[in-house]
């Protein structure tokens, strides 16, 4: 990959990678850090990356960094935070976007990631598999299970009303 190809990749894909990571992490500062780290790793390996595969490499690197960040944070979650969240058992609101976001946040991270890549970013099953390190069948299964869980969550009247 040349410097020009790297700069083109930054221009074309920085916003999409940031949106994907932000939707999963829900923290703009951490999302920026993840995207920056992904571009740094890409720059360090620029000589080994084919210019045509730059987008795939970038999303894969960002995805893995995001997973590492989530895992590191889950180990640091204190009991006070867990106790705070246990008080919120029922929420009443009619904003469908909030309901959808809440439903997405309840999904396991792999299901949320593949649904976000497919439905929000428009990637093919092959591209999602390459990004997440899954085969096409696994991607389809995770998307199906995630959509079923979302349908069940959104279909419940207490979440929509």
N, CA and C atoms as an extended XYZ file, in Angstrom:
483
Properties=species:S:1:pos:R:3:atomname:S:1:resname:S:1:resid:I:1 pbc="F F F"
N         0.848       -1.168        0.000 N   UNK     1
C         0.000        0.000        0.000 CA  UNK     1
C         0.894        1.231        0.000 C   UNK     1
N         0.590        2.135       -0.858 N   UNK     2
C         1.360        3.373       -0.945 CA  UNK     2
C         0.771        4.425        0.001 C   UNK     2
N         1.507        5.500        0.172 N   UNK     3
C         1.026        6.597        1.015 CA  UNK     3
C        -0.254        7.183        0.432 C   UNK     3
N        -0.313        7.293       -0.883 N   UNK     4
C        -1.511        7.834       -1.527 CA  UNK     4
C        -2.713        6.926       -1.279 C   UNK     4
N        -2.533        5.613       -1.380 N   UNK     5
C        -3.622        4.667       -1.117 CA  UNK     5
C        -4.064        4.734        0.342 C   UNK     5
N        -3.092        4.893        1.246 N   UNK     6
C        -3.412        5.022        2.664 CA  UNK     6
C        -4.255        6.277        2.909 C   UNK     6
N        -3.834        7.395        2.346 N   UNK     7
C        -4.572        8.653        2.520 CA  UNK     7
C        -5.963        8.556        1.919 C   UNK     7
N        -6.089        7.895        0.776 N   UNK     8
C        -7.403        7.689        0.159 CA  UNK     8
C        -8.279        6.847        1.069 C   UNK     8
N        -7.706        5.817        1.657 N   UNK     9
C        -8.446        4.957        2.581 CA  UNK     9
C        -8.941        5.760        3.790 C   UNK     9
N        -8.089        6.603        4.317 N   UNK    10
C        -8.492        7.455        5.453 CA  UNK    10
C        -9.669        8.340        5.050 C   UNK    10
N        -9.562        8.979        3.897 N   UNK    11
C       -10.617        9.876        3.432 CA  UNK    11
C       -11.937        9.144        3.199 C   UNK    11
N       -11.876        7.950        2.631 N   UNK    12
C       -13.087        7.244        2.244 CA  UNK    12
C       -13.740        6.476        3.386 C   UNK    12
N       -12.964        5.975        4.339 N   UNK    13
C       -13.522        5.024        5.293 CA  UNK    13
C       -13.504        5.461        6.751 C   UNK    13
N       -12.889        6.578        7.070 N   UNK    14
C       -12.786        6.999        8.466 CA  UNK    14
C       -14.159        7.192        9.111 C   UNK    14
N       -15.073        7.837        8.407 N   UNK    15
C       -16.403        8.083        8.976 CA  UNK    15
C       -17.179        6.790        9.193 C   UNK    15
N       -17.099        5.865        8.241 N   UNK    16
C       -17.841        4.602        8.364 CA  UNK    16
C       -17.303        3.763        9.520 C   UNK    16
N       -15.991        3.710        9.663 N   UNK    17
C       -15.402        2.955       10.770 CA  UNK    17
C       -15.799        3.600       12.096 C   UNK    17
N       -15.745        4.905       12.173 N   UNK    18
C       -16.113        5.615       13.399 CA  UNK    18
C       -17.576        5.357       13.763 C   UNK    18
N       -18.478        5.449       12.783 N   UNK    19
C       -19.903        5.190       13.050 CA  UNK    19
C       -20.116        3.780       13.584 C   UNK    19
N       -19.459        2.804       12.954 N   UNK    20
C       -19.593        1.419       13.374 CA  UNK    20
C       -19.121        1.236       14.811 C   UNK    20
N       -17.971        1.766       15.135 N   UNK    21
C       -17.419        1.615       16.482 CA  UNK    21
C       -18.254        2.393       17.495 C   UNK    21
N       -18.670        3.607       17.146 N   UNK    22
C       -19.479        4.424       18.050 CA  UNK    22
C       -20.806        3.751       18.371 C   UNK    22
N       -21.420        3.143       17.379 N   UNK    23
C       -22.707        2.477       17.594 CA  UNK    23
C       -22.559        1.331       18.596 C   UNK    23
N       -21.399        0.689       18.601 N   UNK    24
C       -21.170       -0.422       19.521 CA  UNK    24
C       -20.692        0.028       20.893 C   UNK    24
N       -19.787        0.993       20.935 N   UNK    25
C       -19.229        1.425       22.220 CA  UNK    25
C       -20.057        2.490       22.920 C   UNK    25
N       -20.769        3.318       22.162 N   UNK    26
C       -21.584        4.405       22.703 CA  UNK    26
C       -20.768        5.430       23.508 C   UNK    26
N       -19.529        5.602       23.113 N   UNK    27
C       -18.656        6.578       23.769 CA  UNK    27
C       -17.758        7.172       22.691 C   UNK    27
N       -17.949        8.464       22.431 N   UNK    28
C       -17.237        9.089       21.317 CA  UNK    28
C       -15.727        9.113       21.525 C   UNK    28
N       -15.271        9.349       22.749 N   UNK    29
C       -13.826        9.393       23.011 CA  UNK    29
C       -13.188        8.031       22.790 C   UNK    29
N       -13.802        6.993       23.328 N   UNK    30
C       -13.261        5.644       23.153 CA  UNK    30
C       -13.323        5.226       21.687 C   UNK    30
N       -14.383        5.639       21.012 N   UNK    31
C       -14.524        5.295       19.594 CA  UNK    31
C       -13.422        5.950       18.777 C   UNK    31
N       -13.136        7.209       19.059 N   UNK    32
C       -12.054        7.892       18.350 CA  UNK    32
C       -10.717        7.200       18.608 C   UNK    32
N       -10.508        6.778       19.854 N   UNK    33
C        -9.268        6.078       20.187 CA  UNK    33
C        -9.142        4.768       19.414 C   UNK    33
N       -10.243        4.030       19.314 N   UNK    34
C       -10.227        2.754       18.592 CA  UNK    34
C        -9.915        2.988       17.120 C   UNK    34
N       -10.586        3.968       16.517 N   UNK    35
C       -10.357        4.261       15.100 CA  UNK    35
C        -8.919        4.721       14.879 C   UNK    35
N        -8.419        5.567       15.752 N   UNK    36
C        -7.036        6.035       15.636 CA  UNK    36
C        -6.055        4.872       15.732 C   UNK    36
N        -6.303        3.977       16.664 N   UNK    37
C        -5.435        2.808       16.815 CA  UNK    37
C        -5.496        1.913       15.579 C   UNK    37
N        -6.680        1.762       14.989 N   UNK    38
C        -6.819        0.954       13.774 CA  UNK    38
C        -6.017        1.567       12.626 C   UNK    38
N        -6.105        2.872       12.451 N   UNK    39
C        -5.326        3.528       11.403 CA  UNK    39
C        -3.831        3.452       11.694 C   UNK    39
N        -3.450        3.518       12.952 N   UNK    40
C        -2.039        3.392       13.318 CA  UNK    40
C        -1.516        2.008       12.950 C   UNK    40
N        -2.276        0.980       13.294 N   UNK    41
C        -1.869       -0.385       12.951 CA  UNK    41
C        -1.790       -0.571       11.439 C   UNK    41
N        -2.742        0.039       10.740 N   UNK    42
C        -2.740       -0.064        9.289 CA  UNK    42
C        -1.495        0.615        8.717 C   UNK    42
N        -1.120        1.760        9.269 N   UNK    43
C         0.058        2.479        8.789 CA  UNK    43
C         1.326        1.660        9.046 C   UNK    43
N         1.388        1.022       10.219 N   UNK    44
C         2.553        0.225       10.564 CA  UNK    44
C         2.721       -0.968        9.619 C   UNK    44
N         1.631       -1.493        9.115 N   UNK    45
C         1.685       -2.656        8.224 CA  UNK    45
C         1.393       -2.281        6.776 C   UNK    45
N         1.491       -1.018        6.445 N   UNK    46
C         1.125       -0.543        5.106 CA  UNK    46
C         1.876       -1.269        3.999 C   UNK    46
N         3.105       -1.622        4.228 N   UNK    47
C         3.891       -2.308        3.215 CA  UNK    47
C         3.388       -3.711        2.911 C   UNK    47
N         2.693       -4.336        3.868 N   UNK    48
C         2.196       -5.702        3.710 CA  UNK    48
C         0.755       -5.774        3.220 C   UNK    48
N         0.064       -4.634        3.176 N   UNK    49
C        -1.367       -4.618        2.846 CA  UNK    49
C        -1.553       -4.268        1.380 C   UNK    49
N        -2.400       -5.043        0.714 N   UNK    50
C        -2.770       -4.749       -0.667 CA  UNK    50
C        -3.752       -3.576       -0.647 C   UNK    50
N        -3.575       -2.609       -1.531 N   UNK    51
C        -4.432       -1.421       -1.567 CA  UNK    51
C        -5.903       -1.752       -1.732 C   UNK    51
N        -6.221       -2.838       -2.445 N   UNK    52
C        -7.608       -3.240       -2.644 CA  UNK    52
C        -8.251       -3.843       -1.405 C   UNK    52
N        -7.429       -4.296       -0.477 N   UNK    53
C        -7.947       -4.926        0.747 CA  UNK    53
C        -7.839       -3.998        1.950 C   UNK    53
N        -7.546       -2.747        1.713 N   UNK    54
C        -7.338       -1.797        2.808 CA  UNK    54
C        -8.593       -1.623        3.658 C   UNK    54
N        -9.744       -1.517        3.015 N   UNK    55
C       -11.004       -1.334        3.748 CA  UNK    55
C       -11.266       -2.523        4.666 C   UNK    55
N       -11.090       -3.706        4.144 N   UNK    56
C       -11.304       -4.912        4.926 CA  UNK    56
C       -10.328       -4.980        6.093 C   UNK    56
N        -9.064       -4.678        5.844 N   UNK    57
C        -8.068       -4.691        6.908 CA  UNK    57
C        -8.435       -3.670        7.988 C   UNK    57
N        -8.841       -2.500        7.568 N   UNK    58
C        -9.177       -1.428        8.506 CA  UNK    58
C       -10.343       -1.821        9.408 C   UNK    58
N       -11.426       -2.327        8.815 N   UNK    59
C       -12.581       -2.723        9.619 CA  UNK    59
C       -12.246       -3.900       10.530 C   UNK    59
N       -11.442       -4.833       10.040 N   UNK    60
C       -11.047       -5.974       10.865 CA  UNK    60
C       -10.226       -5.513       12.058 C   UNK    60
N        -9.259       -4.643       11.809 N   UNK    61
C        -8.428       -4.124       12.900 CA  UNK    61
C        -9.281       -3.357       13.908 C   UNK    61
N       -10.161       -2.501       13.429 N   UNK    62
C       -11.023       -1.721       14.327 CA  UNK    62
C       -11.932       -2.633       15.137 C   UNK    62
N       -12.476       -3.648       14.491 N   UNK    63
C       -13.354       -4.600       15.182 CA  UNK    63
C       -12.604       -5.295       16.320 C   UNK    63
N       -11.397       -5.774       16.045 N   UNK    64
C       -10.630       -6.481       17.074 CA  UNK    64
C       -10.213       -5.550       18.210 C   UNK    64
N        -9.854       -4.332       17.889 N   UNK    65
C        -9.501       -3.361       18.933 CA  UNK    65
C       -10.731       -3.057       19.786 C   UNK    65
N       -11.902       -2.922       19.140 N   UNK    66
C       -13.137       -2.660       19.871 CA  UNK    66
C       -13.448       -3.819       20.833 C   UNK    66
N       -13.303       -5.052       20.356 N   UNK    67
C       -13.558       -6.216       21.202 CA  UNK    67
C       -12.605       -6.225       22.397 C   UNK    67
N       -11.341       -5.926       22.162 N   UNK    68
C       -10.374       -5.850       23.259 CA  UNK    68
C       -10.765       -4.775       24.260 C   UNK    68
N       -11.232       -3.637       23.767 N   UNK    69
C       -11.660       -2.542       24.643 CA  UNK    69
C       -12.861       -2.968       25.488 C   UNK    69
N       -13.829       -3.612       24.862 N   UNK    70
C       -15.020       -4.074       25.587 CA  UNK    70
C       -14.629       -5.074       26.661 C   UNK    70
N       -13.759       -6.007       26.322 N   UNK    71
C       -13.338       -7.024       27.292 CA  UNK    71
C       -12.580       -6.398       28.454 C   UNK    71
N       -11.718       -5.434       28.152 N   UNK    72
C       -10.961       -4.782       29.211 CA  UNK    72
C       -11.903       -4.033       30.154 C   UNK    72
N       -12.900       -3.362       29.592 N   UNK    73
C       -13.854       -2.622       30.419 CA  UNK    73
C       -14.734       -3.551       31.244 C   UNK    73
N       -15.085       -4.693       30.683 N   UNK    74
C       -15.965       -5.609       31.419 CA  UNK    74
C       -15.252       -6.166       32.649 C   UNK    74
N       -13.942       -6.295       32.578 N   UNK    75
C       -13.191       -6.749       33.741 CA  UNK    75
C       -13.096       -5.667       34.803 C   UNK    75
N       -13.263       -4.399       34.403 N   UNK    76
C       -13.110       -3.291       35.323 CA  UNK    76
C       -14.435       -2.795       35.897 C   UNK    76
N       -15.540       -3.372       35.478 N   UNK    77
C       -16.839       -2.932       35.963 CA  UNK    77
C       -16.963       -3.239       37.447 C   UNK    77
N       -17.248       -2.220       38.207 N   UNK    78
C       -17.376       -2.387       39.645 CA  UNK    78
C       -18.778       -2.807       40.041 C   UNK    78
N       -18.919       -3.272       41.240 N   UNK    79
C       -20.227       -3.704       41.732 CA  UNK    79
C       -21.197       -2.539       41.852 C   UNK    79
N       -20.688       -1.344       42.076 N   UNK    80
C       -21.578       -0.190       42.191 CA  UNK    80
C       -22.311        0.044       40.876 C   UNK    80
N       -21.597       -0.096       39.762 N   UNK    81
C       -22.220        0.118       38.458 CA  UNK    81
C       -23.260       -0.946       38.176 C   UNK    81
N       -22.958       -2.177       38.504 N   UNK    82
C       -23.914       -3.262       38.293 CA  UNK    82
C       -25.151       -3.015       39.134 C   UNK    82
N       -24.969       -2.585       40.355 N   UNK    83
C       -26.091       -2.315       41.237 CA  UNK    83
C       -26.943       -1.158       40.715 C   UNK    83
N       -26.323       -0.124       40.159 N   UNK    84
C       -27.069        0.998       39.589 CA  UNK    84
C       -27.986        0.557       38.469 C   UNK    84
N       -27.475       -0.284       37.569 N   UNK    85
C       -28.258       -0.721       36.426 CA  UNK    85
C       -29.412       -1.635       36.825 C   UNK    85
N       -29.322       -2.292       37.948 N   UNK    86
C       -30.386       -3.207       38.347 CA  UNK    86
C       -31.664       -2.472       38.745 C   UNK    86
N       -31.602       -1.173       38.993 N   UNK    87
C       -32.788       -0.404       39.355 CA  UNK    87
C       -33.667       -0.089       38.159 C   UNK    87
N       -33.153       -0.184       36.966 N   UNK    88
C       -33.899        0.148       35.761 CA  UNK    88
C       -34.500       -1.115       35.167 C   UNK    88
N       -35.690       -1.455       35.629 N   UNK    89
C       -36.314       -2.685       35.132 CA  UNK    89
C       -37.332       -2.399       34.039 C   UNK    89
N       -38.052       -1.302       34.162 N   UNK    90
C       -39.015       -0.967       33.119 CA  UNK    90
C       -38.802        0.481       32.702 C   UNK    90
N       -38.850        0.686       31.393 N   UNK    91
C       -38.709        2.033       30.844 CA  UNK    91
C       -39.876        2.247       29.898 C   UNK    91
N       -40.476        3.398       29.988 N   UNK    92
C       -41.604        3.698       29.124 CA  UNK    92
C       -41.247        4.870       28.220 C   UNK    92
N       -41.156        4.593       26.937 N   UNK    93
C       -40.926        5.646       25.963 CA  UNK    93
C       -41.399        5.145       24.615 C   UNK    93
N       -41.704        6.069       23.753 N   UNK    94
C       -42.256        5.680       22.466 CA  UNK    94
C       -41.302        5.955       21.305 C   UNK    94
N       -40.121        6.416       21.576 N   UNK    95
C       -39.171        6.691       20.527 CA  UNK    95
C       -38.611        5.366       20.016 C   UNK    95
N       -38.978        4.995       18.797 N   UNK    96
C       -38.598        3.695       18.247 CA  UNK    96
C       -37.092        3.565       18.105 C   UNK    96
N       -36.390        4.648       17.798 N   UNK    97
C       -34.938        4.573       17.681 CA  UNK    97
C       -34.315        4.185       19.016 C   UNK    97
N       -34.814        4.751       20.086 N   UNK    98
C       -34.297        4.396       21.408 CA  UNK    98
C       -34.591        2.938       21.729 C   UNK    98
N       -35.785        2.485       21.359 N   UNK    99
C       -36.145        1.090       21.597 CA  UNK    99
C       -35.204        0.180       20.804 C   UNK    99
N       -34.945        0.530       19.554 N   UNK   100
C       -34.047       -0.265       18.720 CA  UNK   100
C       -32.624       -0.256       19.290 C   UNK   100
N       -32.150        0.903       19.710 N   UNK   101
C       -30.816        0.989       20.306 CA  UNK   101
C       -30.720        0.151       21.580 C   UNK   101
N       -31.770        0.198       22.390 N   UNK   102
C       -31.793       -0.602       23.609 CA  UNK   102
C       -31.798       -2.087       23.269 C   UNK   102
N       -32.573       -2.463       22.255 N   UNK   103
C       -32.594       -3.857       21.820 CA  UNK   103
C       -31.234       -4.303       21.316 C   UNK   103
N       -30.578       -3.448       20.535 N   UNK   104
C       -29.234       -3.773       20.043 CA  UNK   104
C       -28.243       -3.927       21.190 C   UNK   104
N       -28.374       -3.085       22.200 N   UNK   105
C       -27.423       -3.144       23.314 CA  UNK   105
C       -27.582       -4.423       24.129 C   UNK   105
N       -28.739       -5.055       24.046 N   UNK   106
C       -28.979       -6.293       24.790 CA  UNK   106
C       -28.452       -7.525       24.069 C   UNK   106
N       -28.097       -7.378       22.802 N   UNK   107
C       -27.589       -8.512       22.027 CA  UNK   107
C       -26.146       -8.825       22.422 C   UNK   107
N       -25.742      -10.083       22.261 N   UNK   108
C       -24.316      -10.394       22.445 CA  UNK   108
C       -23.491       -9.598       21.433 C   UNK   108
N       -22.259       -9.298       21.780 N   UNK   109
C       -21.449       -8.390       20.961 CA  UNK   109
C       -21.266       -8.876       19.527 C   UNK   109
N       -21.159      -10.178       19.305 N   UNK   110
C       -20.955      -10.668       17.942 CA  UNK   110
C       -22.222      -10.474       17.105 C   UNK   110
N       -23.395      -10.719       17.692 N   UNK   111
C       -24.644      -10.509       16.963 CA  UNK   111
C       -24.844       -9.034       16.656 C   UNK   111
N       -24.571       -8.182       17.631 N   UNK   112
C       -24.713       -6.745       17.422 CA  UNK   112
C       -23.779       -6.276       16.304 C   UNK   112
N       -22.547       -6.772       16.313 N   UNK   113
C       -21.573       -6.355       15.312 CA  UNK   113
C       -21.977       -6.766       13.907 C   UNK   113
N       -22.404       -8.018       13.733 N   UNK   114
C       -22.754       -8.461       12.380 CA  UNK   114
C       -24.021       -7.771       11.884 C   UNK   114
N       -24.967       -7.517       12.775 N   UNK   115
C       -26.182       -6.791       12.368 CA  UNK   115
C       -25.834       -5.357       11.982 C   UNK   115
N       -24.961       -4.729       12.746 N   UNK   116
C       -24.562       -3.356       12.435 CA  UNK   116
C       -23.850       -3.303       11.082 C   UNK   116
N       -22.958       -4.251       10.851 N   UNK   117
C       -22.231       -4.263        9.584 CA  UNK   117
C       -23.160       -4.528        8.411 C   UNK   117
N       -24.133       -5.394        8.590 N   UNK   118
C       -25.033       -5.753        7.497 CA  UNK   118
C       -26.109       -4.677        7.280 C   UNK   118
N       -26.835       -4.326        8.327 N   UNK   119
C       -28.005       -3.467        8.178 CA  UNK   119
C       -27.695       -1.977        8.207 C   UNK   119
N       -26.672       -1.575        8.944 N   UNK   120
C       -26.346       -0.152        9.028 CA  UNK   120
C       -25.290        0.248        7.997 C   UNK   120
N       -24.287       -0.615        7.805 N   UNK   121
C       -23.188       -0.273        6.908 CA  UNK   121
C       -23.315       -0.897        5.529 C   UNK   121
N       -24.158       -1.929        5.367 N   UNK   122
C       -24.437       -2.508        4.062 CA  UNK   122
C       -23.384       -3.456        3.520 C   UNK   122
N       -22.632       -4.095        4.373 N   UNK   123
C       -21.618       -5.030        3.912 CA  UNK   123
C       -22.237       -6.370        3.512 C   UNK   123
N       -21.558       -7.078        2.616 N   UNK   124
C       -22.012       -8.406        2.202 CA  UNK   124
C       -21.632       -9.418        3.282 C   UNK   124
N       -22.203      -10.609        3.181 N   UNK   125
C       -21.893      -11.654        4.155 CA  UNK   125
C       -20.403      -12.009        4.122 C   UNK   125
N       -19.830      -12.050        2.929 N   UNK   126
C       -18.400      -12.365        2.797 CA  UNK   126
C       -17.538      -11.308        3.485 C   UNK   126
N       -17.875      -10.042        3.260 N   UNK   127
C       -17.102       -8.958        3.874 CA  UNK   127
C       -17.222       -8.992        5.392 C   UNK   127
N       -18.423       -9.253        5.888 N   UNK   128
C       -18.628       -9.334        7.341 CA  UNK   128
C       -17.817      -10.490        7.914 C   UNK   128
N       -17.842      -11.616        7.208 N   UNK   129
C       -17.059      -12.766        7.656 CA  UNK   129
C       -15.576      -12.462        7.714 C   UNK   129
N       -15.096      -11.741        6.739 N   UNK   130
C       -13.685      -11.365        6.700 CA  UNK   130
C       -13.348      -10.417        7.853 C   UNK   130
N       -14.232       -9.469        8.115 N   UNK   131
C       -14.002       -8.497        9.193 CA  UNK   131
C       -14.024       -9.165       10.555 C   UNK   131
N       -15.003      -10.040       10.780 N   UNK   132
C       -15.192      -10.640       12.106 CA  UNK   132
C       -14.477      -11.978       12.279 C   UNK   132
N       -13.884      -12.506       11.222 N   UNK   133
C       -13.195      -13.787       11.325 CA  UNK   133
C       -14.153      -14.966       11.385 C   UNK   133
N       -15.269      -14.874       10.668 N   UNK   134
C       -16.278      -15.927       10.638 CA  UNK   134
C       -16.463      -16.403        9.211 C   UNK   134
N       -17.052      -17.604        9.058 N   UNK   135
C       -17.401      -18.005        7.700 CA  UNK   135
C       -18.810      -17.501        7.383 C   UNK   135
N       -19.210      -17.600        6.137 N   UNK   136
C       -20.484      -17.025        5.694 CA  UNK   136
C       -21.673      -17.633        6.438 C   UNK   136
N       -21.627      -18.929        6.704 N   UNK   137
C       -22.729      -19.586        7.426 CA  UNK   137
C       -22.878      -19.036        8.837 C   UNK   137
N       -21.756      -18.850        9.511 N   UNK   138
C       -21.803      -18.299       10.863 CA  UNK   138
C       -22.371      -16.885       10.862 C   UNK   138
N       -21.973      -16.091        9.883 N   UNK   139
C       -22.481      -14.725        9.775 CA  UNK   139
C       -23.998      -14.746        9.628 C   UNK   139
N       -24.497      -15.598        8.740 N   UNK   140
C       -25.939      -15.680        8.513 CA  UNK   140
C       -26.678      -16.123        9.775 C   UNK   140
N       -26.108      -17.081       10.491 N   UNK   141
C       -26.744      -17.565       11.728 CA  UNK   141
C       -26.793      -16.451       12.768 C   UNK   141
N       -25.682      -15.742       12.959 N   UNK   142
C       -25.657      -14.659       13.953 CA  UNK   142
C       -26.624      -13.538       13.580 C   UNK   142
N       -26.704      -13.216       12.307 N   UNK   143
C       -27.643      -12.180       11.876 CA  UNK   143
C       -29.073      -12.636       12.125 C   UNK   143
N       -29.378      -13.873       11.781 N   UNK   144
C       -30.736      -14.388       11.988 CA  UNK   144
C       -31.098      -14.374       13.475 C   UNK   144
N       -30.235      -14.903       14.309 N   UNK   145
C       -30.514      -14.946       15.753 CA  UNK   145
C       -30.660      -13.539       16.339 C   UNK   145
N       -29.809      -12.632       15.896 N   UNK   146
C       -29.898      -11.252       16.380 CA  UNK   146
C       -31.197      -10.590       15.966 C   UNK   146
N       -31.598      -10.804       14.720 N   UNK   147
C       -32.852      -10.216       14.246 CA  UNK   147
C       -34.055      -10.801       14.971 C   UNK   147
N       -34.020      -12.100       15.253 N   UNK   148
C       -35.116      -12.725       16.001 CA  UNK   148
C       -35.199      -12.118       17.394 C   UNK   148
N       -34.054      -11.953       18.044 N   UNK   149
C       -34.038      -11.356       19.383 CA  UNK   149
C       -34.541       -9.914       19.345 C   UNK   149
N       -34.135       -9.149       18.321 N   UNK   150
C       -34.614       -7.769       18.188 CA  UNK   150
C       -36.120       -7.739       17.959 C   UNK   150
N       -36.602       -8.621       17.102 N   UNK   151
C       -38.040       -8.681       16.820 CA  UNK   151
C       -38.823       -8.994       18.092 C   UNK   151
N       -38.314       -9.914       18.868 N   UNK   152
C       -38.973      -10.283       20.123 CA  UNK   152
C       -38.954       -9.111       21.105 C   UNK   152
N       -37.810       -8.424       21.194 N   UNK   153
C       -37.697       -7.300       22.116 CA  UNK   153
C       -38.586       -6.137       21.695 C   UNK   153
N       -38.544       -5.791       20.413 N   UNK   154
C       -39.330       -4.671       19.908 CA  UNK   154
C       -40.818       -5.005       19.914 C   UNK   154
N       -41.153       -6.264       19.694 N   UNK   155
C       -42.554       -6.680       19.656 CA  UNK   155
C       -43.253       -6.611       20.988 C   UNK   155
N       -42.500       -6.553       22.054 N   UNK   156
C       -43.101       -6.482       23.370 CA  UNK   156
C       -43.667       -5.060       23.589 C   UNK   156
N       -44.920       -4.963       23.874 N   UNK   157
C       -45.616       -3.665       23.978 CA  UNK   157
C       -45.055       -2.779       25.079 C   UNK   157
N       -44.547       -3.365       26.145 N   UNK   158
C       -44.029       -2.552       27.238 CA  UNK   158
C       -42.785       -1.762       26.829 C   UNK   158
N       -42.077       -2.217       25.797 N   UNK   159
C       -40.896       -1.498       25.337 CA  UNK   159
C       -41.238       -0.379       24.367 C   UNK   159
N       -42.354       -0.504       23.667 N   UNK   160
C       -42.719        0.477       22.659 CA  UNK   160
C       -43.614        1.554       23.214 C   UNK   160
N       -44.487        1.232       24.132 N   UNK   161
C       -45.441        2.199       24.666 CA  UNK   161
C       -44.852        2.981       25.801 C   UNK   161
